[in-house]
Coordinates of C-alpha atoms in Angstrom, one line a residue:
X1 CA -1.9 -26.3 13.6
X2 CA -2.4 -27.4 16.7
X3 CA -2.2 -31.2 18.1
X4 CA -3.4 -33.7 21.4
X5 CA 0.0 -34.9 22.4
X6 CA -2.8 -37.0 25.3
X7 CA -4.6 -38.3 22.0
X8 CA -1.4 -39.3 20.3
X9 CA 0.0 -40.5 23.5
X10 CA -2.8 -43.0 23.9
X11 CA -2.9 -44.1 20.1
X12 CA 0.8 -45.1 19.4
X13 CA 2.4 -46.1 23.0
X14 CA -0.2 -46.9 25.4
X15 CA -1.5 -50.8 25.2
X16 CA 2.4 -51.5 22.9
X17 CA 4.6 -53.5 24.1
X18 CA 8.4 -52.7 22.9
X19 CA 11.4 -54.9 23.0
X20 CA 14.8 -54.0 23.2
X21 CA 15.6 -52.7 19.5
X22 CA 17.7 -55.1 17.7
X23 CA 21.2 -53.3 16.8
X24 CA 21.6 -52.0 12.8
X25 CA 24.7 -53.4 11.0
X26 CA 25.8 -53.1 7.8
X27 CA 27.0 -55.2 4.6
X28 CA 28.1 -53.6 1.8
X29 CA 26.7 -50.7 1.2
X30 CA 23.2 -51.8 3.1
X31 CA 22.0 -52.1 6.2
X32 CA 20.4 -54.6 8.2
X33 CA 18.4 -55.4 11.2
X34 CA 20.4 -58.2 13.0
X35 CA 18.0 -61.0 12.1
X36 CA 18.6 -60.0 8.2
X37 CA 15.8 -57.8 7.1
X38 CA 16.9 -54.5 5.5
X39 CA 17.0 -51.5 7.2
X40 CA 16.0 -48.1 5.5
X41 CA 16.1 -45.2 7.4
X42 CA 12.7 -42.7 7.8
X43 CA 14.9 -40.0 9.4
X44 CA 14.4 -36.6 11.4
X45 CA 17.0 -34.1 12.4
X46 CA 16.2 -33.7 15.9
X47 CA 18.6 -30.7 17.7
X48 CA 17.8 -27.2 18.8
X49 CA 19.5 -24.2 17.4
X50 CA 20.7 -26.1 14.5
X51 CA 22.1 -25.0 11.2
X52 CA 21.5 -26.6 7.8
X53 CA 23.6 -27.4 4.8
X54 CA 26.7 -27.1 7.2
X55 CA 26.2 -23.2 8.1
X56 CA 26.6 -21.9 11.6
X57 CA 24.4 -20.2 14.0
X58 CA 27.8 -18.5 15.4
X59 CA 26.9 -19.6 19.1
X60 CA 28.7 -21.9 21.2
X61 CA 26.1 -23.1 23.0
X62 CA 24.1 -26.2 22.4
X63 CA 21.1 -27.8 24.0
X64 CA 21.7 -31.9 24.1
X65 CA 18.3 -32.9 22.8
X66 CA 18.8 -36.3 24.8
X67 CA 19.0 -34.7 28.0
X68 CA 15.6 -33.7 29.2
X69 CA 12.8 -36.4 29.9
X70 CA 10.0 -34.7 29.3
X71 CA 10.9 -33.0 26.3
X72 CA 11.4 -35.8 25.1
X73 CA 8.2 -37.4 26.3
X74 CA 6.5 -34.4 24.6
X75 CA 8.6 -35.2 21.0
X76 CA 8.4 -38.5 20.7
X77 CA 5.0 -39.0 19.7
X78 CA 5.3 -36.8 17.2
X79 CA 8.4 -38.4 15.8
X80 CA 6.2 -42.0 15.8
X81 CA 3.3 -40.4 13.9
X82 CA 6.0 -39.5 11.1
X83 CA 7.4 -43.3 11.5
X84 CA 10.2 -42.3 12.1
X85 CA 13.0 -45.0 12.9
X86 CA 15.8 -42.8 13.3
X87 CA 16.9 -39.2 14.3
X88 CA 20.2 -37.4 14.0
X89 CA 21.5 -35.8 16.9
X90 CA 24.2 -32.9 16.4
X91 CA 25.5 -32.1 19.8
X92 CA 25.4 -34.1 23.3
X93 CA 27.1 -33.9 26.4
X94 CA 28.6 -37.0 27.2
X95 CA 27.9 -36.4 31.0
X96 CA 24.7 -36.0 30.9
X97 CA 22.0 -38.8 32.0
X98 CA 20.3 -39.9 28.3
X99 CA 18.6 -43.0 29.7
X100 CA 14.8 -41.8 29.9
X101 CA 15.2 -40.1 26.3
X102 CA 16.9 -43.2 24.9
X103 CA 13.9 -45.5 26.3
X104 CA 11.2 -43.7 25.4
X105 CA 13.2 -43.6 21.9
X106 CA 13.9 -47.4 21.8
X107 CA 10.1 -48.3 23.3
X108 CA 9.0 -46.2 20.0
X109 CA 11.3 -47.8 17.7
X110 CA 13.5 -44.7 16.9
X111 CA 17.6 -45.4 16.4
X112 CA 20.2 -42.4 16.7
X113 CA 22.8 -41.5 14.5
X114 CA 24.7 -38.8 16.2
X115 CA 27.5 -35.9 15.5
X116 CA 30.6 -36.3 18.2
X117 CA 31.7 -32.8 17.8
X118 CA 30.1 -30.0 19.3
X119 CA 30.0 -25.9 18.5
X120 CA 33.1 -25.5 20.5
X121 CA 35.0 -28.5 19.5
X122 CA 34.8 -29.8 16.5
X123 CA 37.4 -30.3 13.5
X124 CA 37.1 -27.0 12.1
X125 CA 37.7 -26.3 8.4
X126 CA 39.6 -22.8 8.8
X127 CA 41.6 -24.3 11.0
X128 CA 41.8 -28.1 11.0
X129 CA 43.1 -30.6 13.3
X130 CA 43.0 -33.7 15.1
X131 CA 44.1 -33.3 18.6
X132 CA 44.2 -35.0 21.9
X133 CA 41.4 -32.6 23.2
X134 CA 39.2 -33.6 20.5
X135 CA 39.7 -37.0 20.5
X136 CA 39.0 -37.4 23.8
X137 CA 35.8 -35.6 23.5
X138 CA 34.4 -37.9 20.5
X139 CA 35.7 -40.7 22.8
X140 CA 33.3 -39.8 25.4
X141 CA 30.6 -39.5 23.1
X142 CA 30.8 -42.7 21.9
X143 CA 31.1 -44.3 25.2
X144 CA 28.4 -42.4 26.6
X145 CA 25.8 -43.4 23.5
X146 CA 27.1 -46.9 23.2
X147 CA 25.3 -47.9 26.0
X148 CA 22.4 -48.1 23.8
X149 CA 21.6 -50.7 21.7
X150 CA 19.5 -48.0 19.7
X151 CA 22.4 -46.3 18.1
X152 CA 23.4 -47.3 14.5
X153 CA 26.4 -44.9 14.9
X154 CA 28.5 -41.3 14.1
X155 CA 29.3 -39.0 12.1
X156 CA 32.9 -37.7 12.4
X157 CA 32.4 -34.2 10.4
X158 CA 29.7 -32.8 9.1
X159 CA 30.5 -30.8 6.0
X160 CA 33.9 -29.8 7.7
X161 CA 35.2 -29.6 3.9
X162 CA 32.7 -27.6 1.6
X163 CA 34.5 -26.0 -0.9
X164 CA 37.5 -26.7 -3.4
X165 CA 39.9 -24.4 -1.0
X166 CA 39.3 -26.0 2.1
X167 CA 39.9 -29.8 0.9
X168 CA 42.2 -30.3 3.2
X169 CA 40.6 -30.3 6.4
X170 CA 39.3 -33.7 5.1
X171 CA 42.6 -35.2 6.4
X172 CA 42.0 -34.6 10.1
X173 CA 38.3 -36.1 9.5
X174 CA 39.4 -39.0 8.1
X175 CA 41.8 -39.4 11.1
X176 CA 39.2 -39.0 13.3
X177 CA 37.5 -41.9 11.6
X178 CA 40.1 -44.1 11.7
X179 CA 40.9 -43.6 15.6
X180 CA 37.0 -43.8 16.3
X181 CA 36.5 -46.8 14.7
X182 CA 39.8 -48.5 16.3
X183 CA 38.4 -47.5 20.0
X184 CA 35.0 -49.2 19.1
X185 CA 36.2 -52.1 17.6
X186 CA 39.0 -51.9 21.0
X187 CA 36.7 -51.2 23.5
X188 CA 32.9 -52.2 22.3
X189 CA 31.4 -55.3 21.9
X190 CA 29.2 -54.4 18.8
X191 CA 29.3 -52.8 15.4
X192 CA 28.8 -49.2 15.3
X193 CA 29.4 -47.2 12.3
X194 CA 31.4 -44.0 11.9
X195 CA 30.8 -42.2 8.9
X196 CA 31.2 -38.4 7.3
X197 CA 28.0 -36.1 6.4
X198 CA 29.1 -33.9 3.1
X199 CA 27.2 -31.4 1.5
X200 CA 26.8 -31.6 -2.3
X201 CA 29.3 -28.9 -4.6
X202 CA 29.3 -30.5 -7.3
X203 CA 33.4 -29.0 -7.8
X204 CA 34.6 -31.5 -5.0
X205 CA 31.6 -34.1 -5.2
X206 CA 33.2 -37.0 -6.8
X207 CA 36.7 -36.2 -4.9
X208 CA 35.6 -36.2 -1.4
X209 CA 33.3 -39.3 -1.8
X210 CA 36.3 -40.9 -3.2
X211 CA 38.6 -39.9 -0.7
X212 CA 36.5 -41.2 2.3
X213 CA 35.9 -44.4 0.5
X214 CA 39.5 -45.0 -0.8
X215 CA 42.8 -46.8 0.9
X216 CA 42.9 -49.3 4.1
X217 CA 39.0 -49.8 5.1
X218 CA 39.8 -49.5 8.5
X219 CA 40.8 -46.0 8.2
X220 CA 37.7 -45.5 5.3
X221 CA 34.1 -44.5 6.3
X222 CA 31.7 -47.3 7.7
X223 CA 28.4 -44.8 5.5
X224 CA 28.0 -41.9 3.6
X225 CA 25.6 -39.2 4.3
X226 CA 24.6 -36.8 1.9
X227 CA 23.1 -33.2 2.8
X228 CA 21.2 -32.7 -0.3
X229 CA 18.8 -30.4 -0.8
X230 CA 18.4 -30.1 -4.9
X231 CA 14.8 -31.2 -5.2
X232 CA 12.7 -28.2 -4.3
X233 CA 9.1 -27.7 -5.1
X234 CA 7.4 -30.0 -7.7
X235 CA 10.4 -31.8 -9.2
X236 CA 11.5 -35.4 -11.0
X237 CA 14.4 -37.9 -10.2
X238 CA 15.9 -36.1 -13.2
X239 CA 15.1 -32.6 -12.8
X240 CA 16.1 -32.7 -9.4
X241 CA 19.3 -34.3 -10.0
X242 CA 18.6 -37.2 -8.2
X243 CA 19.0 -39.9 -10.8
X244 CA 22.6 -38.5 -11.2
X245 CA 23.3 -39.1 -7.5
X246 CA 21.7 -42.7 -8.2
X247 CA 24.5 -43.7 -10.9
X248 CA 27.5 -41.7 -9.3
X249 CA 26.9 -43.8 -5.8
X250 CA 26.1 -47.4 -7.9
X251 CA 28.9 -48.7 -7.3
X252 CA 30.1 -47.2 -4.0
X253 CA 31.1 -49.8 -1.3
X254 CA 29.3 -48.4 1.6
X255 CA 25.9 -47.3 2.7
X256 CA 24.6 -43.9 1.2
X257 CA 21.9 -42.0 2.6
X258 CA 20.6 -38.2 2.7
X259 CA 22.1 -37.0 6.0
X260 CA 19.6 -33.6 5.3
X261 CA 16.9 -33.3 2.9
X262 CA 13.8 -30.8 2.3
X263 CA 14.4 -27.9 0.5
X264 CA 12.1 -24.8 1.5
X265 CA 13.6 -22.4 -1.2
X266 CA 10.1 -22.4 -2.3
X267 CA 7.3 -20.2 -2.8
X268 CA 5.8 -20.0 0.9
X269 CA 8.9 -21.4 2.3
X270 CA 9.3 -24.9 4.6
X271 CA 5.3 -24.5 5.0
X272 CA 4.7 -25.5 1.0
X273 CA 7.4 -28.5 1.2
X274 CA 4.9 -31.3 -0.3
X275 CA 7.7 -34.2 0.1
X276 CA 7.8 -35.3 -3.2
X277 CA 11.1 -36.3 -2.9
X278 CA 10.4 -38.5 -0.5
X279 CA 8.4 -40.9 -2.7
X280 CA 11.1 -41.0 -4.9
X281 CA 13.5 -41.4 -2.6
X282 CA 12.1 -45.0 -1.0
X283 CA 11.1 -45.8 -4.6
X284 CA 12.8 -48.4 -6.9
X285 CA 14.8 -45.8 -8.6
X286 CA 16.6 -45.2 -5.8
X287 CA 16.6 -47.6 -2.6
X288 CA 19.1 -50.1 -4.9
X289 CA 22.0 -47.4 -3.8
X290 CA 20.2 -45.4 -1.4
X291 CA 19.5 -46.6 2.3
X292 CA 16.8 -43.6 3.1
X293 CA 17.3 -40.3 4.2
X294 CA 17.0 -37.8 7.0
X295 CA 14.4 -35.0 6.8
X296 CA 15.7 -31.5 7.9
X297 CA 14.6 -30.9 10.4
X298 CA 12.0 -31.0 14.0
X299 CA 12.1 -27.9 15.7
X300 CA 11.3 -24.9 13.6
X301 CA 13.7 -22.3 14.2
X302 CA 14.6 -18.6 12.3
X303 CA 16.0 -21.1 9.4
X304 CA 12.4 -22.4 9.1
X305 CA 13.0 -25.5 8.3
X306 CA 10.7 -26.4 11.2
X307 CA 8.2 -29.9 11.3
X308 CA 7.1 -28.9 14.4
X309 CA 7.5 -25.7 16.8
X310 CA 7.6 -25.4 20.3
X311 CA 6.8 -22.0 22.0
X312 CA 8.2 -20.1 25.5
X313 CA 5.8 -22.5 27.3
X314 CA 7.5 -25.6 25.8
X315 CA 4.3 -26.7 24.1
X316 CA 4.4 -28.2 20.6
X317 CA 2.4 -28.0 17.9
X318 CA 3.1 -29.2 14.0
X319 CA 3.7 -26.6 10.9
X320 CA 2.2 -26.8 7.5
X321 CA 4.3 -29.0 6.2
X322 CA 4.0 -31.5 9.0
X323 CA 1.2 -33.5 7.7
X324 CA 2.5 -33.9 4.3
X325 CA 5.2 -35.9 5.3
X326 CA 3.1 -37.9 7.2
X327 CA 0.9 -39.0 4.5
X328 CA 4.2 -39.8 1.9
X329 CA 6.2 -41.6 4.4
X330 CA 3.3 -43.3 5.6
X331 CA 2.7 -44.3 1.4
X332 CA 6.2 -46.0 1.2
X333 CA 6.9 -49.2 0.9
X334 CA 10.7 -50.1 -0.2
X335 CA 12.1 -53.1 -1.7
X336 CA 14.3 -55.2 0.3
X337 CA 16.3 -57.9 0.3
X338 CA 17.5 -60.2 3.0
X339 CA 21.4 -60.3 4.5
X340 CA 21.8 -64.0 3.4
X341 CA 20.5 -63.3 -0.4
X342 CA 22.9 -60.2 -0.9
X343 CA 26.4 -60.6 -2.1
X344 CA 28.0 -57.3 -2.0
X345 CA 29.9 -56.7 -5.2
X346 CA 30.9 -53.1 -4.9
X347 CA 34.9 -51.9 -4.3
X348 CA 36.5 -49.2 -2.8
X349 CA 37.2 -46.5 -5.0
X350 CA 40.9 -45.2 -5.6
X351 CA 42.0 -42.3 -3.7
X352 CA 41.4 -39.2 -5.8
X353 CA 45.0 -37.6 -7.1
X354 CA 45.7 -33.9 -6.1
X355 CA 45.1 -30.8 -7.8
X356 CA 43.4 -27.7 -8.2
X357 CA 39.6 -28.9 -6.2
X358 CA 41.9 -31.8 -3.9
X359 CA 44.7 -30.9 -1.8
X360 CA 45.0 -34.4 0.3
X361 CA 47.8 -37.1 -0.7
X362 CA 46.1 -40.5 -0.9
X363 CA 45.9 -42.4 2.0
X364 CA 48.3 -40.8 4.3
X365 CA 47.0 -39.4 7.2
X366 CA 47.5 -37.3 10.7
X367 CA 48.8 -39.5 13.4
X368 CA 46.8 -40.9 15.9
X369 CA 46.0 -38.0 19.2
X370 CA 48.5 -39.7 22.0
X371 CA 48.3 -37.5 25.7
X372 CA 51.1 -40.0 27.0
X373 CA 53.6 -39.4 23.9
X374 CA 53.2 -35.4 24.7
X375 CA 53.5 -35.5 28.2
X376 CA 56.7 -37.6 27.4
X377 CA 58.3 -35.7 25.2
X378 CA 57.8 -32.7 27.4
X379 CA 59.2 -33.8 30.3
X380 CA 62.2 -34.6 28.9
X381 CA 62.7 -30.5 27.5
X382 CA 65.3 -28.4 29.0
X383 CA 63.9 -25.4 27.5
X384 CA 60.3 -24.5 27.4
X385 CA 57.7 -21.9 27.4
X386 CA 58.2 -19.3 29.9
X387 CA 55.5 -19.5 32.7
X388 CA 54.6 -15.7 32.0
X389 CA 54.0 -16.3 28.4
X390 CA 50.1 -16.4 26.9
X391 CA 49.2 -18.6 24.5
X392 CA 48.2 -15.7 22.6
X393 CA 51.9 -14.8 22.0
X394 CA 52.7 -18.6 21.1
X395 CA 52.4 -17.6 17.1
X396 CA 54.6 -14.7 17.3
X397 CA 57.7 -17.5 19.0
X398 CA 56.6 -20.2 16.4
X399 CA 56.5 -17.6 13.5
X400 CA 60.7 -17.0 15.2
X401 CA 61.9 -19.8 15.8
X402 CA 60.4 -21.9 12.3
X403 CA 62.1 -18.8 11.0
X404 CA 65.2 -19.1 11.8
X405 CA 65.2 -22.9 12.1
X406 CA 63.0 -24.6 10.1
X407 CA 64.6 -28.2 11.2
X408 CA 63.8 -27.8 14.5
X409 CA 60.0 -27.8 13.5
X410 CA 59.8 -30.3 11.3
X411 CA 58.3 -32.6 14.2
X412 CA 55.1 -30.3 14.3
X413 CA 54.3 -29.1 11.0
X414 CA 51.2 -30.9 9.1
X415 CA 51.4 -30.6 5.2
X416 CA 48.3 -32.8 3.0
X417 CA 49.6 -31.5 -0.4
X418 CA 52.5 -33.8 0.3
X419 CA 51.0 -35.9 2.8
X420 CA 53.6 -35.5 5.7
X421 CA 52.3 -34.7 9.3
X422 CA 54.7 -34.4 12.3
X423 CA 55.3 -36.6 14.9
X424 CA 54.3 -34.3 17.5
X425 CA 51.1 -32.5 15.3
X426 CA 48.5 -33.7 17.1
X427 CA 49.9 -32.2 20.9
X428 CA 48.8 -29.7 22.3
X429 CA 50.1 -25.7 21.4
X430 CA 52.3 -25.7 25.0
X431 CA 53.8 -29.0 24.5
X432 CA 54.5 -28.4 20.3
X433 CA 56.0 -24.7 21.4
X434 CA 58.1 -26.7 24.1
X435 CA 59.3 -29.1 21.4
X436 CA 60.8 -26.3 19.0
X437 CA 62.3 -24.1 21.7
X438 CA 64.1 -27.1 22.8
X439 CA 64.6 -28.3 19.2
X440 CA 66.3 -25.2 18.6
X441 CA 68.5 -25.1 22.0
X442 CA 69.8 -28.2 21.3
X443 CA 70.7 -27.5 17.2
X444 CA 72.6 -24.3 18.9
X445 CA 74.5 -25.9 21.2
X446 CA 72.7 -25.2 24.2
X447 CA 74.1 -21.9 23.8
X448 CA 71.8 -20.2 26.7
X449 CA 71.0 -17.1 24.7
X450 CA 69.1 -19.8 22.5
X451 CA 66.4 -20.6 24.5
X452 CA 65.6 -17.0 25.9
X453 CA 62.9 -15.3 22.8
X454 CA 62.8 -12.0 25.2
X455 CA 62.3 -13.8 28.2
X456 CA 59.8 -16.0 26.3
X457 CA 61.3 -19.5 26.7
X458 CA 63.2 -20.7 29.6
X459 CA 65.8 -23.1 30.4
X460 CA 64.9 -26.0 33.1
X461 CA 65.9 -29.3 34.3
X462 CA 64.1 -31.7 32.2
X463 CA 62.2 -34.0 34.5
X464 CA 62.9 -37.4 35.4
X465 CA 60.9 -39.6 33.3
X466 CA 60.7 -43.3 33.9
X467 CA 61.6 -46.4 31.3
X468 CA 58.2 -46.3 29.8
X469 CA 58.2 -42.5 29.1
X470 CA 61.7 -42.8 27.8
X471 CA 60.6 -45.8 25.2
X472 CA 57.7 -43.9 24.3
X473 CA 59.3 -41.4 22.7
X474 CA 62.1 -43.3 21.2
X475 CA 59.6 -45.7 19.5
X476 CA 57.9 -42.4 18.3
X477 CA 61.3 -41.1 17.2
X478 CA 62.0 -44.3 15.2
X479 CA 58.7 -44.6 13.6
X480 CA 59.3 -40.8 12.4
X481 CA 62.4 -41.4 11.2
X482 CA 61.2 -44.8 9.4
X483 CA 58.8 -43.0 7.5
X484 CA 60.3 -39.9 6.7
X485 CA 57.6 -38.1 8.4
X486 CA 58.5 -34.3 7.7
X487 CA 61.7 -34.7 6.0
X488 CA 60.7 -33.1 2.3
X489 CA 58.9 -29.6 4.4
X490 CA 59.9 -26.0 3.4
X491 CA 60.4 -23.1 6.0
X492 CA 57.3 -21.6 4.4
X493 CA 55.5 -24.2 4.7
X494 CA 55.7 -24.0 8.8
X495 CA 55.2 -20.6 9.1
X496 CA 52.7 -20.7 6.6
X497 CA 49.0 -19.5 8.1
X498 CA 47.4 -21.1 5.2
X499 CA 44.7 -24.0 5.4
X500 CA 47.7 -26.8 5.5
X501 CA 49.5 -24.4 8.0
X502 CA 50.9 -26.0 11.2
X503 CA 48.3 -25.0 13.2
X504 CA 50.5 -24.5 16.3
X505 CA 48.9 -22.1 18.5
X506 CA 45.3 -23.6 16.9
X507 CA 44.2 -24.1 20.7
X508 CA 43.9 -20.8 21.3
X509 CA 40.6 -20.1 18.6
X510 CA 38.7 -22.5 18.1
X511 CA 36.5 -21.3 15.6
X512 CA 32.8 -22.4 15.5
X513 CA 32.0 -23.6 11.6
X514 CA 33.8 -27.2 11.1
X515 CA 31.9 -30.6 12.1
X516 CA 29.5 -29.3 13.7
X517 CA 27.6 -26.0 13.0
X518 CA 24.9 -24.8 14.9

């Protein structure tokens, strides 16, 4: 089907007048325009090359969608016609300019809600962590998109956990929350939300929405999103399994809304999607626990999932299934009800307990990504990495030396069975290699033959490191000590390649398929 982006142009922003968007907060588990009216969200995925229901594309690459002007000059029309008042982003570059896009997107009244991973670095559920690199990068992201008034918030992970044997990654997420939300609340003048986007296995469905609800609320997600995509074809509340998504979230604490929705496992594919889903979905039966939801997804790609499609040329023109959603989410009408006249009533739920489908301990999580607590410690090593030595060769020395020491890697080794992560877990691989060599020079006496691993490791002159450096580390030293950090972990454990294995050479893959797949 073909469209006049010039007619649509002219209809929707020509002779309008926009303000400044007022920012989105929440209360309880709703949200709300700043003067108090409820906020429901009329979503669209918006991101090239994008995977749904948490699958990857296998590339590394990503186009930021809030990079080029005139795409989006081209796109947001389009979004408008759907009313659309938010779209989920998956991938930017925080050096990029996102000005023009992000006007054009306020001036329309569109919010983002946006991933801060990326294909290439992202917490990754094969092989999880929570690392300086990483939280640098979602620290750029949030200080790049904070700028804007428009943006309600982030996700942390996107389906990172998606099965009962990978439960575990959920640790470094929730980490990742808790550090994100510290540095906006730190550094920002203004709520923003950090949340988690799960998919829905119904073997892990009440344990991870527990988890990410559960313990200190400063570490807990500010919303839930929820890629769901059970109602396919003609369908009820019930048959769908909506209505049991409606009584498991009743009493959750925190805003809940479909991060993906649209099924197009249907005869004729995304082009037969009639949107039924989303009548019910903005109806009574569900906007008293549900805040809205996010349609999968703009672009039509080889997924065909596609609202629109965009050829060589980079002209657009709307699918099938375009219009259909145009006349239901043009239909709806949600109740509301206003910030002053809502008393939130709804608790946190308990952390879930560990077992067979949840391998995380309670509350206790990964420690907070610290560059000047690595570079520390580091410095003051007298036997380190040999300059020679790849860092695809760092497993076969941790593999040795947990070996035949496992004291000396206690500091490093990451276990969310028992809930014990090393001081030193979140540096990089160089500086938590350094840290066992030296560990184990110094448990055998300096003998010089210890710190050799066939020419592997070297001995040096540990730098000279100033007061602060030196009080750095022994404040990290006590804290360990204080709280037993890695006391109760077996040998096995650390040289263990297994989902809760240390993870010590992890910078050297970093395997697409975790928070963000595209």
């Amino acid at each position: 089907m073909g469209f006049s982006k010039k007619a649509l142009v002219g209809s929707l922003l020509l002779g309008q007048t926009w303000a400044a968007l007022p920012p989105v907060v929440m209360k309880g588990s709703k949200f709300f325009y700043e003067n108090g009216t409820q906020f429901y969200i009329k979503g669209i995925a918006y991101q090239q090359d994008s995977a749904a229901a948490g699958k990857s594309t296998g590339s590394t690459k990503f186009v930021d969608p809030l990079a080029s002007a005139s795409n989006c000059k081209r796109d947001v029309p389009l979004l408008q016609a759907l009313k659309t008042n938010v779209i989920r982003t998956y991938a930017i570059d925080p050096k990029a300019d996102h000005s023009a896009c992000m006007k054009l997107l306020d001036d329309a009244g569109i919010y983002v809600i946006s991933d801060l991973g990326e294909p290439s670095l992202s917490i990754n559920r094969e092989d999880p962590k929570w690392d300086i690199e990483l939280f640098e990068r979602y620290k750029d992201v949030i200080d790049e998109l904070s700028k804007y008034d428009n943006v309600i918030g982030f996700f942390a992970g996107n389906e990172v956990t998606n099965q009962a044997n990978n439960t575990g990654a959920s640790a470094y997420v929730k980490a990742a929350v808790r550090d994100t939300k510290a540095y906006i609340k730190k550094n920002h003048k203004r709520w923003l939300g950090v949340g988690y986007a799960a998919n829905d296995d119904q073997a892990i469905r009440a344990e991870i929405a527990h988890y990410f609800n559960c313990g200190p609320q400063q570490d807990a997600i500010d919303f839930w999103g929820y890629n769901i995509y059970e109602w396919c074809g003609d369908n009820t509340i019930e048959g769908s399994g909506y209505a049991k998504q409606v009584e498991f979230f009743q009493n959750y604490s925190v805003p809940v809304f479909f991060a993906e929705y649209g099924c197009n496992d249907i005869p004729g594919g995304a082009a037969a999607r009639k949107w039924e889903e989303t009548t019910a979905l903005y109806s009574d039966d569900m906007t008293g626990v549900f805040s809205g939801g996010i349609v999968y997804m703009y672009f039509q790609e080889t997924n065909d999932y596609g609202l629109v499609e965009v050829d060589d040329d980079g002209n657009a023109s709307v699918m099938k299934d375009y219009a259909p959603l145009q006349t239901k989410i043009a239909a709806v009408n949600p109740s509301s009800t206003s910030m002053d006249a809502y008393t939130p009533t709804n608790k946190p739920a308990a952390c879930p307990d560990t077992g067979d489908s949840w391998e995380v301990k309670g509350s206790a999580l990964p420690p907070t990504p610290d560059k000047n607590l690595c570079d520390c410690m580091y410095k003051s090593l007298a036997c380190v990495p040999s300059n020679s030595l790849k860092e695809d060769d760092y497993k076969k020395i941790f593999d040795e030396v947990c070996g035949a020491d496992g004291d000396a890697c206690e500091d490093i080794n990451r276990d969310t069975v028992k809930g014990v992560y090393g001081r030193y877990s979140m540096c990089d691989a160089k500086s938590q290699l350094g840290y066992v060599l030296n560990k184990y020079y110094k448990n055998q006496d300096e003998n010089e033959d210890a710190c050799d691993w066939q020419g592997s490791a070297v001995v040096i002159k540990p730098t000279a490191v100033d007061a602060a450096c030196k009080d750095i580390v022994q404040s990290a030293s006590a804290s360990a000590s204080d709280k037993n950090i890695a006391g109760q972990v077996s040998v096995e454990r650390v040289v263990s390649m297994g989902e809760v294995a240390l993870g010590l050479y992890v910078v050297v893959a970093m395997a697409v398929g975790g928070l963000l797949v595209l």
